[in-house]
PDB file of C-alpha atoms in Angstrom:
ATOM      1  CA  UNK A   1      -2.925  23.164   2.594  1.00 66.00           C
ATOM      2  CA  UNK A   2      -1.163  20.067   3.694  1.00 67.00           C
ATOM      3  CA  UNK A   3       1.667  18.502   2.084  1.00 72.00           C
ATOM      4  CA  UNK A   4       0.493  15.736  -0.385  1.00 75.00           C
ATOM      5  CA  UNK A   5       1.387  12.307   0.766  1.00 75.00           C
ATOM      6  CA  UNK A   6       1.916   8.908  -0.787  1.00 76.00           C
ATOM      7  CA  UNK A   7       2.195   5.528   0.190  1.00 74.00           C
ATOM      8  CA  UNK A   8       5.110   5.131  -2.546  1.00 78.00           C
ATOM      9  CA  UNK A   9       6.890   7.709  -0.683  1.00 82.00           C
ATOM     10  CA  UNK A  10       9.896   5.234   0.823  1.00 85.00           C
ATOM     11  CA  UNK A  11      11.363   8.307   2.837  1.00 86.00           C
ATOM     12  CA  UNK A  12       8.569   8.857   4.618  1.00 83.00           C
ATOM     13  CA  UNK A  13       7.163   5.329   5.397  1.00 81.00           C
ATOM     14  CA  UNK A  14       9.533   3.241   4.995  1.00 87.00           C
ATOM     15  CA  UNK A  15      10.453   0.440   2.129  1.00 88.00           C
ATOM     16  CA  UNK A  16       7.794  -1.783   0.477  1.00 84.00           C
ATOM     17  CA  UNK A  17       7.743  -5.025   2.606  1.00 86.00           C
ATOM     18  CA  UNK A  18       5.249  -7.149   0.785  1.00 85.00           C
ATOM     19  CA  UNK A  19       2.726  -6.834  -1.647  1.00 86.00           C
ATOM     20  CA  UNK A  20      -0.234  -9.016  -2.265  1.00 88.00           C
ATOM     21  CA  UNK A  21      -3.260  -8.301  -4.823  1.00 89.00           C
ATOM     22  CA  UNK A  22      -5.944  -7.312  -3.158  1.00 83.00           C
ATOM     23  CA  UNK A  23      -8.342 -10.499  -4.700  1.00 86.00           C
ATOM     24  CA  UNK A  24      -5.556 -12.719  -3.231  1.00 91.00           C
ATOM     25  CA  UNK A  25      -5.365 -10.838   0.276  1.00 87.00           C
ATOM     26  CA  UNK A  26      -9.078 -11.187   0.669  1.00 84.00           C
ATOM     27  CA  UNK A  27      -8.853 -15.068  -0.654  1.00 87.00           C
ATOM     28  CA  UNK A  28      -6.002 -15.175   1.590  1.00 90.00           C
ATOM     29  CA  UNK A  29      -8.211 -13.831   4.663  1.00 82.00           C
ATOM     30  CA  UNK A  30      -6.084 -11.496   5.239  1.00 82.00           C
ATOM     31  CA  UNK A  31      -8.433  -8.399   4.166  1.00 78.00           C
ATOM     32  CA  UNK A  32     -12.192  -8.817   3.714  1.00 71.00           C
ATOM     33  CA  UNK A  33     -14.167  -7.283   1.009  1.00 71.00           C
ATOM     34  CA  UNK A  34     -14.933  -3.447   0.482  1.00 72.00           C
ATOM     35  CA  UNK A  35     -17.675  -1.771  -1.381  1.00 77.00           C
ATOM     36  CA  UNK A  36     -16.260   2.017  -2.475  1.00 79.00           C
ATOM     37  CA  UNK A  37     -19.929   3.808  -3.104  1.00 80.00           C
ATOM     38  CA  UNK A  38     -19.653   7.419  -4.238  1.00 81.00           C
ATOM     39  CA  UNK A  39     -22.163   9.377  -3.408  1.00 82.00           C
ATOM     40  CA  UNK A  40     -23.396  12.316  -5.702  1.00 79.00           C
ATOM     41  CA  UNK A  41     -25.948  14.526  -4.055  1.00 76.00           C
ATOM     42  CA  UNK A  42     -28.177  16.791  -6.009  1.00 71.00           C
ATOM     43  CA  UNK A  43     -29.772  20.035  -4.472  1.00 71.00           C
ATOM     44  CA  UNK A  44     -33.375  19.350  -3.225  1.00 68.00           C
ATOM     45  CA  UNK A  45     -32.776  15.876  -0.838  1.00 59.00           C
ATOM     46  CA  UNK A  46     -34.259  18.034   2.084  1.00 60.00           C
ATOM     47  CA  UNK A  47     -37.925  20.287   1.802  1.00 58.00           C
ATOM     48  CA  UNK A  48     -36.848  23.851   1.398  1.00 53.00           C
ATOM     49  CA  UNK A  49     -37.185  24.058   5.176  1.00 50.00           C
ATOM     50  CA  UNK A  50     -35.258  21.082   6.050  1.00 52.00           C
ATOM     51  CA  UNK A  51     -32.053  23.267   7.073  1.00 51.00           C
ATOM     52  CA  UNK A  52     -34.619  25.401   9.596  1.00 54.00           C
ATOM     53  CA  UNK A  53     -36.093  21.760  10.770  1.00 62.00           C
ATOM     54  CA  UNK A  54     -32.896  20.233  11.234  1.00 67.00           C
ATOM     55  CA  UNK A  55     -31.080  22.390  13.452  1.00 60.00           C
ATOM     56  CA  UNK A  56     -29.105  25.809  13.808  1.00 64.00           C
ATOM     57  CA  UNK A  57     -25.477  25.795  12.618  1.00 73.00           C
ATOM     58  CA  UNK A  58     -25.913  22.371  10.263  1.00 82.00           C
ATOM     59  CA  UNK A  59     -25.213  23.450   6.204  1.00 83.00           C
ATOM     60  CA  UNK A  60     -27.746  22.409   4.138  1.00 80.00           C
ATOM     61  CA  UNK A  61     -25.562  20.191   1.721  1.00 82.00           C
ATOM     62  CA  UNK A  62     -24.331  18.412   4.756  1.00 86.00           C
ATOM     63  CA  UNK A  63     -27.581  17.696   5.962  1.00 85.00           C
ATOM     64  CA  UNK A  64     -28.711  16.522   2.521  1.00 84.00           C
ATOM     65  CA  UNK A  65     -25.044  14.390   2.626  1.00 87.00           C
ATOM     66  CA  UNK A  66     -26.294  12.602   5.563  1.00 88.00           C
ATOM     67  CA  UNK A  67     -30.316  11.852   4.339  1.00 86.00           C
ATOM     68  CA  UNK A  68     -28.284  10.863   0.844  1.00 86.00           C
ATOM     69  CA  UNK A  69     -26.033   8.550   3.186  1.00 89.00           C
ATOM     70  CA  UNK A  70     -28.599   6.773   5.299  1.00 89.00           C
ATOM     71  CA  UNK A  71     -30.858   6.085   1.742  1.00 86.00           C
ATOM     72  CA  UNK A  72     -27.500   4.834   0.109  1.00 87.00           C
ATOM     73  CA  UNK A  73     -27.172   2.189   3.003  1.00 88.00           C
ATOM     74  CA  UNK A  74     -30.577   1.075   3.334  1.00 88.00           C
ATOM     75  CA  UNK A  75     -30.539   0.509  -0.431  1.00 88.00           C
ATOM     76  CA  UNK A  76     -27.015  -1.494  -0.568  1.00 87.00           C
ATOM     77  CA  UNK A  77     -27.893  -3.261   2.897  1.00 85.00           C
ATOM     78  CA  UNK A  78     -24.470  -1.253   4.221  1.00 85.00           C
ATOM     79  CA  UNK A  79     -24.518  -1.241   8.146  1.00 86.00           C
ATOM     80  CA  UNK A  80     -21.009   0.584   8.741  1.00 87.00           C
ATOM     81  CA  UNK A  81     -19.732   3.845   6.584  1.00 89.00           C
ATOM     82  CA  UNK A  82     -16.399   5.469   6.501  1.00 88.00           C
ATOM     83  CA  UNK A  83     -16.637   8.725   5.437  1.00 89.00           C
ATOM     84  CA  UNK A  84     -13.388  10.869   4.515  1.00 88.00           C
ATOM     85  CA  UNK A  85     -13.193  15.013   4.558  1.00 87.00           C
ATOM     86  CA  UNK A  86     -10.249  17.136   3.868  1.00 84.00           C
ATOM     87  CA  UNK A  87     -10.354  18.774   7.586  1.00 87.00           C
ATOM     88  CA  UNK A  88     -10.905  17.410  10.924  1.00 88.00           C
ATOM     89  CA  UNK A  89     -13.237  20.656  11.335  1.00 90.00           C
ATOM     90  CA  UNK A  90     -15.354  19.377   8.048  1.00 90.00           C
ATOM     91  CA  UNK A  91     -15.246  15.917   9.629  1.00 91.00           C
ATOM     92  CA  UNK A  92     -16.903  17.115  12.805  1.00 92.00           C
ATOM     93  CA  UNK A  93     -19.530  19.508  11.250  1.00 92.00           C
ATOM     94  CA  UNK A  94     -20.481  16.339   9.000  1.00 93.00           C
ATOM     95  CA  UNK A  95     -20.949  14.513  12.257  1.00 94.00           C
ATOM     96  CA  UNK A  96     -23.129  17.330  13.828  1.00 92.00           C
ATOM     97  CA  UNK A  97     -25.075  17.087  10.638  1.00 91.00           C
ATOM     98  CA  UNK A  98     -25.612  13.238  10.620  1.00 92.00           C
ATOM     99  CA  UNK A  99     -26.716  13.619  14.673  1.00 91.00           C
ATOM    100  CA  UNK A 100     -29.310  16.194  13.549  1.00 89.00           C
ATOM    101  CA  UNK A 101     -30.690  14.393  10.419  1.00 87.00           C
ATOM    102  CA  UNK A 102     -30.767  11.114  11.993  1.00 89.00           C
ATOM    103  CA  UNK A 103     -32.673  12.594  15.153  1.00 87.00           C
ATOM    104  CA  UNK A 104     -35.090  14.017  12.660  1.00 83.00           C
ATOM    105  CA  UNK A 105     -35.848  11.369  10.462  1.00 82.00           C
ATOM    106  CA  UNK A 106     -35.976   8.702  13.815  1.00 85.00           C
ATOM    107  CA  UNK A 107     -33.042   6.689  11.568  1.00 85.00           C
ATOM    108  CA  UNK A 108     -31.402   3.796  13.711  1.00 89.00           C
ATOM    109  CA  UNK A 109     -27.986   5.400  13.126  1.00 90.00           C
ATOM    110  CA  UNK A 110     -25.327   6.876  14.649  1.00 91.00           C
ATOM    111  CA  UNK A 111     -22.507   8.784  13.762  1.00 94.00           C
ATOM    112  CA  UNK A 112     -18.806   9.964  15.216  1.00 93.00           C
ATOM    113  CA  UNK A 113     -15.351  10.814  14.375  1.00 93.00           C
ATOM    114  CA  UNK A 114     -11.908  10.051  15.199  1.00 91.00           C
ATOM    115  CA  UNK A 115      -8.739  12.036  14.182  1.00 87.00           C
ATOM    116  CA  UNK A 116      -4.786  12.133  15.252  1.00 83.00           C
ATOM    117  CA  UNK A 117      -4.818  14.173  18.702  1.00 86.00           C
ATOM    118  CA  UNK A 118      -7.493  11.368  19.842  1.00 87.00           C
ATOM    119  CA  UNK A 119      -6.036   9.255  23.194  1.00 90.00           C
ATOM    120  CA  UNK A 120      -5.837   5.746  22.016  1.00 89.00           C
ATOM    121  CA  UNK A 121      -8.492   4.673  23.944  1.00 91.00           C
ATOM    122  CA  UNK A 122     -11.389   7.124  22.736  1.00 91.00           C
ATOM    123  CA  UNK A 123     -10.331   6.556  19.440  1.00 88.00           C
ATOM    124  CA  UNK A 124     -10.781   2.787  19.809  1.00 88.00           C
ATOM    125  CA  UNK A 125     -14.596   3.118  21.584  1.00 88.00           C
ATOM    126  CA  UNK A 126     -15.207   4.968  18.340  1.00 88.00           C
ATOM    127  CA  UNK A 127     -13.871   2.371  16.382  1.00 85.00           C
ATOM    128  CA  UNK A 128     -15.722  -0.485  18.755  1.00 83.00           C
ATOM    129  CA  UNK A 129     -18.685   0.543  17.038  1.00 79.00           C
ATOM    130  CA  UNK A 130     -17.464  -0.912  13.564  1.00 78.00           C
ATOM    131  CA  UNK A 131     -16.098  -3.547  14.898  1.00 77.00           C
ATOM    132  CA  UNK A 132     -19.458  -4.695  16.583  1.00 76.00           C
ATOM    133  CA  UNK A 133     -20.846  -6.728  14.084  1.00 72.00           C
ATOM    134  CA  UNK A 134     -24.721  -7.040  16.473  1.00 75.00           C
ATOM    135  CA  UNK A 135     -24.712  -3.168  16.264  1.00 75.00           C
ATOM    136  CA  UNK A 136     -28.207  -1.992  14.748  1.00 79.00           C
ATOM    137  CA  UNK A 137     -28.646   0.358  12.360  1.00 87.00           C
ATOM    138  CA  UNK A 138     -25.963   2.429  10.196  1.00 90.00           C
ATOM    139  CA  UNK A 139     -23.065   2.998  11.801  1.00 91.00           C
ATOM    140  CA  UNK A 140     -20.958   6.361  10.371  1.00 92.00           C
ATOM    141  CA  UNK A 141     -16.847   6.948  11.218  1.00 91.00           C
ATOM    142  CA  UNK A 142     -16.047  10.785   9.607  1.00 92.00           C
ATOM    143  CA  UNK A 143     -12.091  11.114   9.410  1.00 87.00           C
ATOM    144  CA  UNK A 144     -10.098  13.556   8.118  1.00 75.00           C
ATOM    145  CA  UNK A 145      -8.002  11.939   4.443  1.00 66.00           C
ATOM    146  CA  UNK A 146      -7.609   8.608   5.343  1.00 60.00           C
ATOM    147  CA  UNK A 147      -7.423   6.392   8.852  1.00 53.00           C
ATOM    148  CA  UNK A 148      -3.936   6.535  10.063  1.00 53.00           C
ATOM    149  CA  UNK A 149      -4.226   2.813  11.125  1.00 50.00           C
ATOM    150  CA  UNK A 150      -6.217  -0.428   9.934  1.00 48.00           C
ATOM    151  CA  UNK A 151      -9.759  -1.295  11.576  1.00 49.00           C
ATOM    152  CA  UNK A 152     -10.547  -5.189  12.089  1.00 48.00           C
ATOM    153  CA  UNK A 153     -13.783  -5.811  11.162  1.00 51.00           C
ATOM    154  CA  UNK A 154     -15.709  -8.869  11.192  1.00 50.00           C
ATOM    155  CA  UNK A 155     -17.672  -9.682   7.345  1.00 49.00           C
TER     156      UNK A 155
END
């Protein structure tokens, strides 16, 4: 397992600079607002045969994940969804699963991943798509832990 990191850690990232409340850095303009929506899944989201309709090599929890995503956005009006696994492998299979699931319920969504070893330049045309506030549909970023780096994106 990886070592267990924290943003306290000085050695590691450096001295605290500046801190601001995060009601007073969105006031501020400095940060905009963010929803944190946990998302519990129960068995049965899919028909017993949804794994066989979806696709070969897509789990059937992450395929009930993704249905369980899409319905949570529709029904908080969400159009962009970061979405956080302990692996870059889980990330990508999650991805593969969201593909499949969105294909087969004709969903105007899209997902894709970034991680560390991406060139700066594929990470950002992942990233373009959160930042593009006309984008249709639900728009899904899978990451392993946490972004490395902050995303500007408009309200």
């Amino acid at each position: 397992a990886p070592p267990r990191r924290s943003m306290a850690d000085a050695a590691l990232y450096g001295p605290l600079a500046h801190a601001m409340p995060a009601e007073e850095a969105t006031r501020a303009g400095v940060t905009v607002p963010l929803s944190v929506v946990v998302i519990n899944v129960a068995p049965g989201a899919l028909p017993d045969d949804g794994a066989a309709r979806i696709g070969r090599g897509v789990s059937l929890s992450d395929a009930e994940l993704a249905v369980a995503l899409r319905r949570c956005a529709e029904d908080h009006g969400c159009k962009r969804a970061l979405v956080f696994h302990n692996s870059n492998r889980r990330a990508a299979e999650f991805v593969d699963a969201c593909d499949a699931v969105f294909v087969e319920l004709g969903a105007d969504a899209a997902a894709a991943r970034v991680d560390g070893a991406m060139r700066p330049r594929d990470r950002d045309r992942v990233l373009d798509a959160l930042r593009d506030d006309d984008a249709a549909g639900l728009r899904v970023v899978a990451n392993a832990r946490v972004l490395g780096t902050g995303v500007d994106v408009p309200e």
